[in-house]
């Protein structure tokens, strides 16, 4: 079965540094991959989507890469701020149909002053 | 206005009871979902409805019965609640052709 792995341990970084989160998956590559942010007591919020034919996508301080050879996506937050502290989830649709996202377990990021 | 709203936010009940969670979206989306997030934060799809029609049922016990009276609403009824049903249940919606999900803020169900 398809598996998605994210760093299970929390990532602590200093304010101003770049945070890099990893998402690895098994078996065949999906048509696209998504990243979501989840704050305590809230639902996940969509951040970025990257398609299999895109190597990199940017949105403000966020950057996502997608390497279908390595079966890996990296999520970067540059100039990190304490407000970036949250859990970040990657999600893939292995069916290609667009309606069945499989989520990773998420990586908790804590940005310290 | 909240785009995807679900009620109640918290639900504490005893084993064997029947309970319902309601969800409404005002985004005009065609597809709605129920996801379950367990204590390890693993978020797993349960059901998906498109225009009131069930399209995904992820081998969820038949004690769970979703109902979609119209495309803006998707409710979840759970019969004979068990301890293992304790989790946070998220409702979500998406627009056809745009595969990103909009989530509600969850219903924390605790079965004692």
XYZ file of N, CA and C in Angstrom, chain B residues 42-83:
126
model
N -2.782 11.130 12.805
C -2.907 10.598 11.467
C -4.295 10.923 10.931
N -4.343 11.605 9.788
C -5.591 12.081 9.196
C -5.973 11.133 8.064
N -7.130 10.487 8.222
C -7.511 9.440 7.256
C -8.913 9.702 6.713
N -9.061 9.559 5.416
C -10.366 9.802 4.801
C -11.342 8.688 5.191
N -12.583 9.093 5.420
C -13.633 8.124 5.723
C -14.619 8.048 4.546
N -15.180 9.202 4.205
C -16.206 9.262 3.167
C -15.998 10.486 2.287
N -16.547 10.380 1.071
C -16.588 11.529 0.187
C -17.915 11.508 -0.566
N -18.539 12.667 -0.665
C -19.791 12.820 -1.400
C -19.602 13.885 -2.461
N -20.114 13.598 -3.653
C -20.116 14.589 -4.724
C -21.557 14.833 -5.135
N -22.004 16.063 -4.973
C -23.403 16.395 -5.300
C -24.394 15.403 -4.701
N -24.227 15.151 -3.441
C -25.101 14.286 -2.636
C -24.919 12.795 -2.911
N -23.976 12.445 -3.771
C -23.781 11.037 -4.084
C -22.499 10.516 -3.458
N -22.574 9.357 -2.788
C -21.396 8.774 -2.144
C -20.414 8.302 -3.206
N -19.163 8.773 -3.132
C -18.166 8.331 -4.093
C -16.990 7.624 -3.442
N -16.750 7.860 -2.177
C -15.677 7.163 -1.472
C -16.215 6.672 -0.134
N -15.978 5.397 0.130
C -16.289 4.822 1.450
C -15.101 3.958 1.797
N -14.289 4.448 2.727
C -13.029 3.782 3.004
C -13.169 2.684 4.045
N -13.912 1.667 3.734
C -14.091 0.509 4.623
C -14.304 0.944 6.072
N -15.162 1.918 6.229
C -15.511 2.380 7.564
C -16.611 1.459 8.089
N -16.582 1.103 9.392
C -17.663 0.256 9.929
C -19.033 0.833 9.607
N -20.001 -0.032 9.377
C -21.309 0.490 8.983
C -22.063 1.120 10.148
N -21.434 1.218 11.305
C -22.002 2.029 12.390
C -21.933 3.514 12.025
N -21.054 3.828 11.068
C -20.911 5.215 10.616
C -21.771 5.389 9.364
N -22.692 6.323 9.408
C -23.538 6.544 8.239
C -23.562 8.030 7.907
N -22.944 8.395 6.786
C -22.999 9.782 6.344
C -24.330 10.044 5.631
N -24.759 11.323 5.720
C -25.973 11.690 4.990
C -25.787 13.085 4.430
N -26.129 13.228 3.161
C -25.981 14.525 2.505
C -27.335 14.980 1.977
N -28.042 15.814 2.743
C -29.360 16.269 2.297
C -29.298 17.187 1.080
N -28.192 17.912 0.950
C -27.945 18.741 -0.229
C -26.441 18.940 -0.322
N -25.978 19.531 -1.406
C -24.524 19.520 -1.622
C -23.770 20.446 -0.660
N -24.490 21.248 0.111
C -23.831 22.122 1.080
C -23.723 21.490 2.468
N -24.329 20.338 2.649
C -24.363 19.696 3.962
C -23.939 18.239 3.873
N -23.136 17.833 4.850
C -22.787 16.425 4.978
C -22.704 16.115 6.464
N -23.636 15.318 6.932
C -23.687 14.963 8.348
C -23.153 13.561 8.550
N -22.708 13.299 9.765
C -22.159 11.986 10.090
C -22.872 11.458 11.326
N -23.533 10.317 11.177
C -24.213 9.696 12.295
C -23.446 8.443 12.696
N -23.242 8.300 13.995
C -22.480 7.152 14.472
C -23.338 6.390 15.478
N -23.564 5.130 15.195
C -24.341 4.275 16.097
C -23.425 3.480 17.012
N -23.971 3.108 18.157
C -23.282 2.187 19.080
C -21.816 2.562 19.255
N -21.596 3.761 19.743
C -20.234 4.277 19.859
C -19.327 3.374 20.679
N -18.072 3.266 20.224
C -17.045 2.457 20.894
C -15.902 3.361 21.334
N -15.111 2.859 22.295
C -13.971 3.641 22.791
C -13.043 4.056 21.641
